[in-house]
mmCIF file with all atom_site columns, C-alpha atoms in Angstrom:
data_model
loop_
_atom_site.group_PDB
_atom_site.id
_atom_site.type_symbol
_atom_site.label_atom_id
_atom_site.label_alt_id
_atom_site.label_comp_id
_atom_site.label_asym_id
_atom_site.label_entity_id
_atom_site.label_seq_id
_atom_site.pdbx_PDB_ins_code
_atom_site.Cartn_x
_atom_site.Cartn_y
_atom_site.Cartn_z
_atom_site.occupancy
_atom_site.B_iso_or_equiv
_atom_site.pdbx_formal_charge
_atom_site.auth_seq_id
_atom_site.auth_comp_id
_atom_site.auth_asym_id
_atom_site.auth_atom_id
_atom_site.pdbx_PDB_model_num
ATOM 1   C CA . MET A 1 1   ? 83.685  -64.542 27.620 1.00 59.00 ? 1   MET A CA 1
ATOM 2   C CA . LYS A 1 2   ? 84.397  -66.015 24.181 1.00 60.00 ? 2   LYS A CA 1
ATOM 3   C CA . THR A 1 3   ? 87.927  -64.664 24.221 1.00 65.00 ? 3   THR A CA 1
ATOM 4   C CA . ARG A 1 4   ? 88.596  -66.390 27.517 1.00 65.00 ? 4   ARG A CA 1
ATOM 5   C CA . VAL A 1 5   ? 87.342  -69.711 26.136 1.00 61.00 ? 5   VAL A CA 1
ATOM 6   C CA . HIS A 1 6   ? 89.495  -69.314 23.014 1.00 64.00 ? 6   HIS A CA 1
ATOM 7   C CA . ARG A 1 7   ? 92.502  -68.394 25.115 1.00 69.00 ? 7   ARG A CA 1
ATOM 8   C CA . LEU A 1 8   ? 91.959  -71.396 27.420 1.00 63.00 ? 8   LEU A CA 1
ATOM 9   C CA . ALA A 1 9   ? 91.588  -73.715 24.413 1.00 65.00 ? 9   ALA A CA 1
ATOM 10  C CA . GLY A 1 10  ? 94.836  -72.343 23.008 1.00 67.00 ? 10  GLY A CA 1
ATOM 11  C CA . TRP A 1 11  ? 96.649  -73.079 26.247 1.00 62.00 ? 11  TRP A CA 1
ATOM 12  C CA . LEU A 1 12  ? 95.229  -76.617 26.375 1.00 60.00 ? 12  LEU A CA 1
ATOM 13  C CA . LEU A 1 13  ? 96.389  -77.290 22.815 1.00 60.00 ? 13  LEU A CA 1
ATOM 14  C CA . LEU A 1 14  ? 99.810  -75.964 23.652 1.00 59.00 ? 14  LEU A CA 1
ATOM 15  C CA . ALA A 1 15  ? 99.952  -78.086 26.786 1.00 60.00 ? 15  ALA A CA 1
ATOM 16  C CA . ALA A 1 16  ? 98.912  -81.214 24.871 1.00 59.00 ? 16  ALA A CA 1
ATOM 17  C CA . SER A 1 17  ? 101.491 -80.637 22.158 1.00 59.00 ? 17  SER A CA 1
ATOM 18  C CA . VAL A 1 18  ? 104.321 -80.158 24.607 1.00 54.00 ? 18  VAL A CA 1
ATOM 19  C CA . SER A 1 19  ? 103.226 -82.902 27.010 1.00 54.00 ? 19  SER A CA 1
ATOM 20  C CA . SER A 1 20  ? 106.309 -84.887 26.198 1.00 54.00 ? 20  SER A CA 1
ATOM 21  C CA . LEU A 1 21  ? 108.492 -82.077 27.542 1.00 51.00 ? 21  LEU A CA 1
ATOM 22  C CA . THR A 1 22  ? 109.506 -82.206 31.158 1.00 54.00 ? 22  THR A CA 1
ATOM 23  C CA . ALA A 1 23  ? 109.659 -78.443 31.654 1.00 53.00 ? 23  ALA A CA 1
ATOM 24  C CA . CYS A 1 24  ? 106.979 -76.569 33.509 1.00 55.00 ? 24  CYS A CA 1
ATOM 25  C CA . VAL A 1 25  ? 105.478 -73.496 31.894 1.00 58.00 ? 25  VAL A CA 1
ATOM 26  C CA . VAL A 1 26  ? 104.117 -70.855 34.230 1.00 59.00 ? 26  VAL A CA 1
ATOM 27  C CA . THR A 1 27  ? 101.712 -68.398 32.749 1.00 62.00 ? 27  THR A CA 1
ATOM 28  C CA . PRO A 1 28  ? 101.465 -65.049 34.489 1.00 60.00 ? 28  PRO A CA 1
ATOM 29  C CA . THR A 1 29  ? 98.048  -64.154 35.731 1.00 67.00 ? 29  THR A CA 1
ATOM 30  C CA . ARG A 1 30  ? 96.525  -61.122 34.216 1.00 67.00 ? 30  ARG A CA 1
ATOM 31  C CA . THR A 1 31  ? 95.267  -58.512 36.659 1.00 66.00 ? 31  THR A CA 1
ATOM 32  C CA . GLN A 1 32  ? 92.132  -56.675 35.880 1.00 64.00 ? 32  GLN A CA 1
ATOM 33  C CA . VAL A 1 33  ? 91.617  -53.218 37.333 1.00 61.00 ? 33  VAL A CA 1
ATOM 34  C CA . VAL A 1 34  ? 88.152  -52.687 38.706 1.00 60.00 ? 34  VAL A CA 1
ATOM 35  C CA . TYR A 1 35  ? 87.054  -49.226 39.734 1.00 62.00 ? 35  TYR A CA 1
ATOM 36  C CA . LYS A 1 36  ? 84.637  -49.174 42.615 1.00 65.00 ? 36  LYS A CA 1
ATOM 37  C CA . PRO A 1 37  ? 83.126  -46.086 44.153 1.00 67.00 ? 37  PRO A CA 1
ATOM 38  C CA . VAL A 1 38  ? 84.435  -45.417 47.622 1.00 62.00 ? 38  VAL A CA 1
ATOM 39  C CA . PRO A 1 39  ? 82.359  -43.428 50.084 1.00 67.00 ? 39  PRO A CA 1
ATOM 40  C CA . VAL A 1 40  ? 84.042  -40.155 50.981 1.00 58.00 ? 40  VAL A CA 1
ATOM 41  C CA . THR A 1 41  ? 83.075  -38.070 53.952 1.00 60.00 ? 41  THR A CA 1
ATOM 42  C CA . VAL A 1 42  ? 83.732  -34.372 53.837 1.00 54.00 ? 42  VAL A CA 1
ATOM 43  C CA . GLN A 1 43  ? 83.586  -32.350 57.000 1.00 57.00 ? 43  GLN A CA 1
ATOM 44  C CA . ALA A 1 44  ? 82.915  -28.668 56.894 1.00 50.00 ? 44  ALA A CA 1
ATOM 45  C CA . PRO A 1 45  ? 85.623  -26.611 58.590 1.00 50.00 ? 45  PRO A CA 1
ATOM 46  C CA . VAL A 1 46  ? 84.809  -25.755 62.149 1.00 49.00 ? 46  VAL A CA 1
ATOM 47  C CA . ALA A 1 47  ? 84.442  -22.049 62.759 1.00 49.00 ? 47  ALA A CA 1
ATOM 48  C CA . VAL A 1 48  ? 87.298  -20.690 64.799 1.00 49.00 ? 48  VAL A CA 1
ATOM 49  C CA . ARG A 1 49  ? 85.972  -19.328 68.046 1.00 52.00 ? 49  ARG A CA 1
ATOM 50  C CA . TRP A 1 50  ? 88.093  -17.083 70.171 1.00 47.00 ? 50  TRP A CA 1
ATOM 51  C CA . ASN A 1 51  ? 87.642  -16.986 73.883 1.00 50.00 ? 51  ASN A CA 1
ATOM 52  C CA . PRO A 1 52  ? 89.482  -14.047 75.428 1.00 46.00 ? 52  PRO A CA 1
ATOM 53  C CA . ALA A 1 53  ? 89.796  -15.954 78.691 1.00 47.00 ? 53  ALA A CA 1
ATOM 54  C CA . GLU A 1 54  ? 91.913  -18.532 76.845 1.00 56.00 ? 54  GLU A CA 1
ATOM 55  C CA . HIS A 1 55  ? 94.051  -15.811 75.250 1.00 58.00 ? 55  HIS A CA 1
ATOM 56  C CA . PRO A 1 56  ? 94.675  -13.241 78.004 1.00 62.00 ? 56  PRO A CA 1
ATOM 57  C CA . TYR A 1 57  ? 97.932  -12.152 76.424 1.00 72.00 ? 57  TYR A CA 1
ATOM 58  C CA . TYR A 1 58  ? 96.126  -10.678 73.426 1.00 74.00 ? 58  TYR A CA 1
ATOM 59  C CA . ALA A 1 59  ? 94.009  -8.500  75.718 1.00 74.00 ? 59  ALA A CA 1
ATOM 60  C CA . HIS A 1 60  ? 97.190  -7.262  77.409 1.00 77.00 ? 60  HIS A CA 1
ATOM 61  C CA . ALA A 1 61  ? 98.840  -6.686  74.039 1.00 82.00 ? 61  ALA A CA 1
ATOM 62  C CA . MET A 1 62  ? 95.832  -4.668  72.867 1.00 82.00 ? 62  MET A CA 1
ATOM 63  C CA . SER A 1 63  ? 95.982  -2.491  75.989 1.00 82.00 ? 63  SER A CA 1
ATOM 64  C CA . ASP A 1 64  ? 99.702  -1.905  75.476 1.00 85.00 ? 64  ASP A CA 1
ATOM 65  C CA . LEU A 1 65  ? 99.152  -1.074  71.809 1.00 87.00 ? 65  LEU A CA 1
ATOM 66  C CA . ARG A 1 66  ? 96.396  1.387   72.704 1.00 86.00 ? 66  ARG A CA 1
ATOM 67  C CA . GLN A 1 67  ? 98.670  3.160   75.185 1.00 86.00 ? 67  GLN A CA 1
ATOM 68  C CA . ALA A 1 68  ? 101.546 3.250   72.692 1.00 89.00 ? 68  ALA A CA 1
ATOM 69  C CA . ARG A 1 69  ? 99.170  4.656   70.086 1.00 88.00 ? 69  ARG A CA 1
ATOM 70  C CA . ALA A 1 70  ? 98.050  7.364   72.521 1.00 87.00 ? 70  ALA A CA 1
ATOM 71  C CA . LEU A 1 71  ? 101.671 8.337   73.104 1.00 86.00 ? 71  LEU A CA 1
ATOM 72  C CA . LEU A 1 72  ? 102.480 8.457   69.401 1.00 86.00 ? 72  LEU A CA 1
ATOM 73  C CA . ALA A 1 73  ? 99.281  9.986   67.990 1.00 83.00 ? 73  ALA A CA 1
ATOM 74  C CA . ARG A 1 74  ? 100.203 13.588  68.691 1.00 78.00 ? 74  ARG A CA 1
ATOM 75  C CA . PRO A 1 75  ? 101.357 16.005  66.049 1.00 71.00 ? 75  PRO A CA 1
ATOM 76  C CA . ASP A 1 76  ? 104.943 16.951  66.598 1.00 69.00 ? 76  ASP A CA 1
ATOM 77  C CA . VAL A 1 77  ? 107.708 18.738  64.743 1.00 71.00 ? 77  VAL A CA 1
ATOM 78  C CA . GLN A 1 78  ? 108.098 17.935  61.066 1.00 75.00 ? 78  GLN A CA 1
ATOM 79  C CA . PRO A 1 79  ? 111.050 15.514  61.193 1.00 73.00 ? 79  PRO A CA 1
ATOM 80  C CA . VAL A 1 80  ? 109.140 13.080  63.416 1.00 78.00 ? 80  VAL A CA 1
ATOM 81  C CA . GLN A 1 81  ? 105.572 13.568  62.142 1.00 82.00 ? 81  GLN A CA 1
ATOM 82  C CA . ASP A 1 82  ? 105.955 11.057  59.330 1.00 83.00 ? 82  ASP A CA 1
ATOM 83  C CA . ASP A 1 83  ? 107.506 8.481   61.652 1.00 86.00 ? 83  ASP A CA 1
ATOM 84  C CA . GLU A 1 84  ? 104.660 8.980   64.133 1.00 87.00 ? 84  GLU A CA 1
ATOM 85  C CA . ARG A 1 85  ? 102.088 8.469   61.391 1.00 88.00 ? 85  ARG A CA 1
ATOM 86  C CA . TRP A 1 86  ? 103.897 5.348   60.219 1.00 90.00 ? 86  TRP A CA 1
ATOM 87  C CA . ALA A 1 87  ? 103.974 3.918   63.764 1.00 90.00 ? 87  ALA A CA 1
ATOM 88  C CA . VAL A 1 88  ? 100.321 4.792   64.436 1.00 91.00 ? 88  VAL A CA 1
ATOM 89  C CA . GLY A 1 89  ? 99.296  3.196   61.136 1.00 92.00 ? 89  GLY A CA 1
ATOM 90  C CA . ALA A 1 90  ? 101.131 -0.011  62.020 1.00 92.00 ? 90  ALA A CA 1
ATOM 91  C CA . ILE A 1 91  ? 99.575  -0.054  65.496 1.00 91.00 ? 91  ILE A CA 1
ATOM 92  C CA . ASP A 1 92  ? 96.140  0.503   63.966 1.00 91.00 ? 92  ASP A CA 1
ATOM 93  C CA . ALA A 1 93  ? 96.739  -2.420  61.607 1.00 91.00 ? 93  ALA A CA 1
ATOM 94  C CA . ALA A 1 94  ? 97.721  -4.685  64.524 1.00 90.00 ? 94  ALA A CA 1
ATOM 95  C CA . LEU A 1 95  ? 94.651  -3.623  66.513 1.00 87.00 ? 95  LEU A CA 1
ATOM 96  C CA . LYS A 1 96  ? 92.457  -4.219  63.470 1.00 87.00 ? 96  LYS A CA 1
ATOM 97  C CA . GLU A 1 97  ? 93.826  -7.759  63.082 1.00 85.00 ? 97  GLU A CA 1
ATOM 98  C CA . MET A 1 98  ? 93.139  -8.434  66.742 1.00 81.00 ? 98  MET A CA 1
ATOM 99  C CA . SER A 1 99  ? 89.652  -6.925  66.556 1.00 78.00 ? 99  SER A CA 1
ATOM 100 C CA . GLN A 1 100 ? 88.743  -8.941  63.467 1.00 72.00 ? 100 GLN A CA 1
ATOM 101 C CA . ALA A 1 101 ? 89.707  -12.104 65.313 1.00 67.00 ? 101 ALA A CA 1
ATOM 102 C CA . SER A 1 102 ? 87.057  -11.294 67.938 1.00 49.00 ? 102 SER A CA 1
ATOM 103 C CA . ILE A 1 103 ? 89.453  -11.151 70.834 1.00 48.00 ? 103 ILE A CA 1
ATOM 104 C CA . GLN A 1 104 ? 88.612  -7.724  72.112 1.00 42.00 ? 104 GLN A CA 1
ATOM 105 C CA . ASP A 1 105 ? 88.653  -7.429  75.853 1.00 45.00 ? 105 ASP A CA 1
ATOM 106 C CA . GLY A 1 106 ? 85.297  -5.647  75.944 1.00 57.00 ? 106 GLY A CA 1
ATOM 107 C CA . LYS A 1 107 ? 86.676  -2.138  75.560 1.00 52.00 ? 107 LYS A CA 1
ATOM 108 C CA . ASN A 1 108 ? 86.344  0.299   72.717 1.00 55.00 ? 108 ASN A CA 1
ATOM 109 C CA . PRO A 1 109 ? 89.699  0.168   70.879 1.00 50.00 ? 109 PRO A CA 1
ATOM 110 C CA . TRP A 1 110 ? 89.610  3.920   70.309 1.00 52.00 ? 110 TRP A CA 1
ATOM 111 C CA . GLN A 1 111 ? 88.887  4.828   73.938 1.00 55.00 ? 111 GLN A CA 1
ATOM 112 C CA . ILE A 1 112 ? 92.467  5.550   74.892 1.00 53.00 ? 112 ILE A CA 1
ATOM 113 C CA . PRO A 1 113 ? 93.742  7.054   78.129 1.00 53.00 ? 113 PRO A CA 1
ATOM 114 C CA . ALA A 1 114 ? 95.261  10.486  77.639 1.00 55.00 ? 114 ALA A CA 1
ATOM 115 C CA . PRO A 1 115 ? 99.065  10.456  77.682 1.00 51.00 ? 115 PRO A CA 1
ATOM 116 C CA . ASP A 1 116 ? 101.091 12.402  80.206 1.00 50.00 ? 116 ASP A CA 1
ATOM 117 C CA . ALA A 1 117 ? 101.377 15.890  78.707 1.00 50.00 ? 117 ALA A CA 1
ATOM 118 C CA . ARG A 1 118 ? 104.651 16.679  80.502 1.00 57.00 ? 118 ARG A CA 1
ATOM 119 C CA . LEU A 1 119 ? 106.722 14.178  78.540 1.00 58.00 ? 119 LEU A CA 1
ATOM 120 C CA . ASN A 1 120 ? 109.104 15.506  75.948 1.00 63.00 ? 120 ASN A CA 1
ATOM 121 C CA . PRO A 1 121 ? 109.075 13.696  72.570 1.00 61.00 ? 121 PRO A CA 1
ATOM 122 C CA . THR A 1 122 ? 111.991 11.361  73.250 1.00 62.00 ? 122 THR A CA 1
ATOM 123 C CA . ASP A 1 123 ? 110.564 10.263  76.634 1.00 81.00 ? 123 ASP A CA 1
ATOM 124 C CA . ARG A 1 124 ? 107.217 9.708   74.984 1.00 83.00 ? 124 ARG A CA 1
ATOM 125 C CA . PHE A 1 125 ? 108.839 7.652   72.226 1.00 86.00 ? 125 PHE A CA 1
ATOM 126 C CA . HIS A 1 126 ? 110.887 5.584   74.679 1.00 88.00 ? 126 HIS A CA 1
ATOM 127 C CA . GLN A 1 127 ? 107.774 4.833   76.688 1.00 89.00 ? 127 GLN A CA 1
ATOM 128 C CA . ALA A 1 128 ? 105.970 3.857   73.470 1.00 90.00 ? 128 ALA A CA 1
ATOM 129 C CA . LEU A 1 129 ? 108.906 1.573   72.594 1.00 91.00 ? 129 LEU A CA 1
ATOM 130 C CA . GLN A 1 130 ? 108.604 -0.180  75.951 1.00 90.00 ? 130 GLN A CA 1
ATOM 131 C CA . LEU A 1 131 ? 104.870 -0.656  75.409 1.00 90.00 ? 131 LEU A CA 1
ATOM 132 C CA . LEU A 1 132 ? 105.453 -2.019  71.899 1.00 92.00 ? 132 LEU A CA 1
ATOM 133 C CA . GLU A 1 133 ? 108.056 -4.468  73.204 1.00 92.00 ? 133 GLU A CA 1
ATOM 134 C CA . GLN A 1 134 ? 105.652 -5.634  75.915 1.00 90.00 ? 134 GLN A CA 1
ATOM 135 C CA . ALA A 1 135 ? 102.843 -5.968  73.353 1.00 89.00 ? 135 ALA A CA 1
ATOM 136 C CA . ARG A 1 136 ? 105.137 -8.089  71.183 1.00 91.00 ? 136 ARG A CA 1
ATOM 137 C CA . ARG A 1 137 ? 105.992 -10.362 74.110 1.00 89.00 ? 137 ARG A CA 1
ATOM 138 C CA . ASP A 1 138 ? 102.290 -10.724 74.938 1.00 86.00 ? 138 ASP A CA 1
ATOM 139 C CA . ALA A 1 139 ? 101.266 -11.430 71.342 1.00 86.00 ? 139 ALA A CA 1
ATOM 140 C CA . SER A 1 140 ? 104.071 -13.896 70.625 1.00 87.00 ? 140 SER A CA 1
ATOM 141 C CA . HIS A 1 141 ? 103.024 -16.699 72.970 1.00 83.00 ? 141 HIS A CA 1
ATOM 142 C CA . ARG A 1 142 ? 102.855 -20.158 71.380 1.00 82.00 ? 142 ARG A CA 1
ATOM 143 C CA . GLU A 1 143 ? 99.712  -20.946 69.363 1.00 76.00 ? 143 GLU A CA 1
ATOM 144 C CA . ASP A 1 144 ? 98.565  -24.409 68.265 1.00 73.00 ? 144 ASP A CA 1
ATOM 145 C CA . ASP A 1 145 ? 95.968  -23.498 65.645 1.00 74.00 ? 145 ASP A CA 1
ATOM 146 C CA . PRO A 1 146 ? 97.499  -22.826 62.172 1.00 76.00 ? 146 PRO A CA 1
ATOM 147 C CA . TRP A 1 147 ? 94.934  -20.085 61.447 1.00 74.00 ? 147 TRP A CA 1
ATOM 148 C CA . VAL A 1 148 ? 95.871  -18.378 64.694 1.00 76.00 ? 148 VAL A CA 1
ATOM 149 C CA . ARG A 1 149 ? 99.589  -18.701 63.922 1.00 81.00 ? 149 ARG A CA 1
ATOM 150 C CA . ASP A 1 150 ? 99.001  -16.924 60.608 1.00 84.00 ? 150 ASP A CA 1
ATOM 151 C CA . LEU A 1 151 ? 97.054  -14.185 62.375 1.00 84.00 ? 151 LEU A CA 1
ATOM 152 C CA . GLN A 1 152 ? 99.747  -13.987 65.041 1.00 86.00 ? 152 GLN A CA 1
ATOM 153 C CA . GLY A 1 153 ? 102.410 -13.565 62.371 1.00 89.00 ? 153 GLY A CA 1
ATOM 154 C CA . ARG A 1 154 ? 100.530 -10.646 60.817 1.00 91.00 ? 154 ARG A CA 1
ATOM 155 C CA . ILE A 1 155 ? 100.033 -9.014  64.215 1.00 90.00 ? 155 ILE A CA 1
ATOM 156 C CA . LEU A 1 156 ? 103.720 -9.380  65.099 1.00 92.00 ? 156 LEU A CA 1
ATOM 157 C CA . HIS A 1 157 ? 104.690 -7.934  61.706 1.00 94.00 ? 157 HIS A CA 1
ATOM 158 C CA . HIS A 1 158 ? 102.587 -4.824  62.393 1.00 94.00 ? 158 HIS A CA 1
ATOM 159 C CA . ILE A 1 159 ? 104.022 -4.458  65.898 1.00 93.00 ? 159 ILE A CA 1
ATOM 160 C CA . ASP A 1 160 ? 107.582 -4.764  64.540 1.00 95.00 ? 160 ASP A CA 1
ATOM 161 C CA . ASP A 1 161 ? 106.760 -2.169  61.895 1.00 94.00 ? 161 ASP A CA 1
ATOM 162 C CA . ALA A 1 162 ? 105.516 0.234   64.597 1.00 93.00 ? 162 ALA A CA 1
ATOM 163 C CA . HIS A 1 163 ? 108.669 -0.463  66.620 1.00 94.00 ? 163 HIS A CA 1
ATOM 164 C CA . ARG A 1 164 ? 110.911 0.426   63.648 1.00 93.00 ? 164 ARG A CA 1
ATOM 165 C CA . ALA A 1 165 ? 108.933 3.616   63.008 1.00 91.00 ? 165 ALA A CA 1
ATOM 166 C CA . THR A 1 166 ? 109.222 4.645   66.651 1.00 90.00 ? 166 THR A CA 1
ATOM 167 C CA . GLN A 1 167 ? 112.974 4.021   66.630 1.00 91.00 ? 167 GLN A CA 1
ATOM 168 C CA . GLN A 1 168 ? 113.212 6.175   63.512 1.00 90.00 ? 168 GLN A CA 1
ATOM 169 C CA . ALA A 1 169 ? 111.190 8.903   65.247 1.00 86.00 ? 169 ALA A CA 1
ATOM 170 C CA . ILE A 1 170 ? 113.635 8.830   68.170 1.00 86.00 ? 170 ILE A CA 1
ATOM 171 C CA . ALA A 1 171 ? 116.570 9.136   65.783 1.00 87.00 ? 171 ALA A CA 1
ATOM 172 C CA . ASP A 1 172 ? 114.889 12.046  63.982 1.00 85.00 ? 172 ASP A CA 1
ATOM 173 C CA . ALA A 1 173 ? 114.006 13.796  67.265 1.00 80.00 ? 173 ALA A CA 1
ATOM 174 C CA . LEU A 1 174 ? 117.607 13.599  68.469 1.00 78.00 ? 174 LEU A CA 1
ATOM 175 C CA . ARG A 1 175 ? 119.015 15.235  65.322 1.00 75.00 ? 175 ARG A CA 1
#
């Protein structure tokens, strides 16, 4: 407070001494920064709840992936065994992502219908390719939630990986 009084007295003396001048002196105001606490509200993130009725395409994709897995999870000749394992592993990873997101359609993911035993390997692989393509179409519908888009990206990556492995198995079977 004393410094303000001294400063004001200094300005008055200066003003009195230059009172004969006709110029106007403007003194800039000094701003003082005052920190005040501001109330902040923090909301806990809302748990993401999946309702399979709102996401029917994931249930269809899971069914298609299960059928493709059943077609590919059979030991075959050596050139295609590794490709089959690669494709089955990628399908398992996609199913695991879907299962962890709690969007199962009420079925056991490992209860798979038996494949048609009369198919030769290339027919079986082509049918698995069609199922993988359908699963990709079902799983790639537009999502609004960023968490779901991230999950969807991982699922689509696994499906694409299984698709590449199945194409490689077809190429190896035709050699």
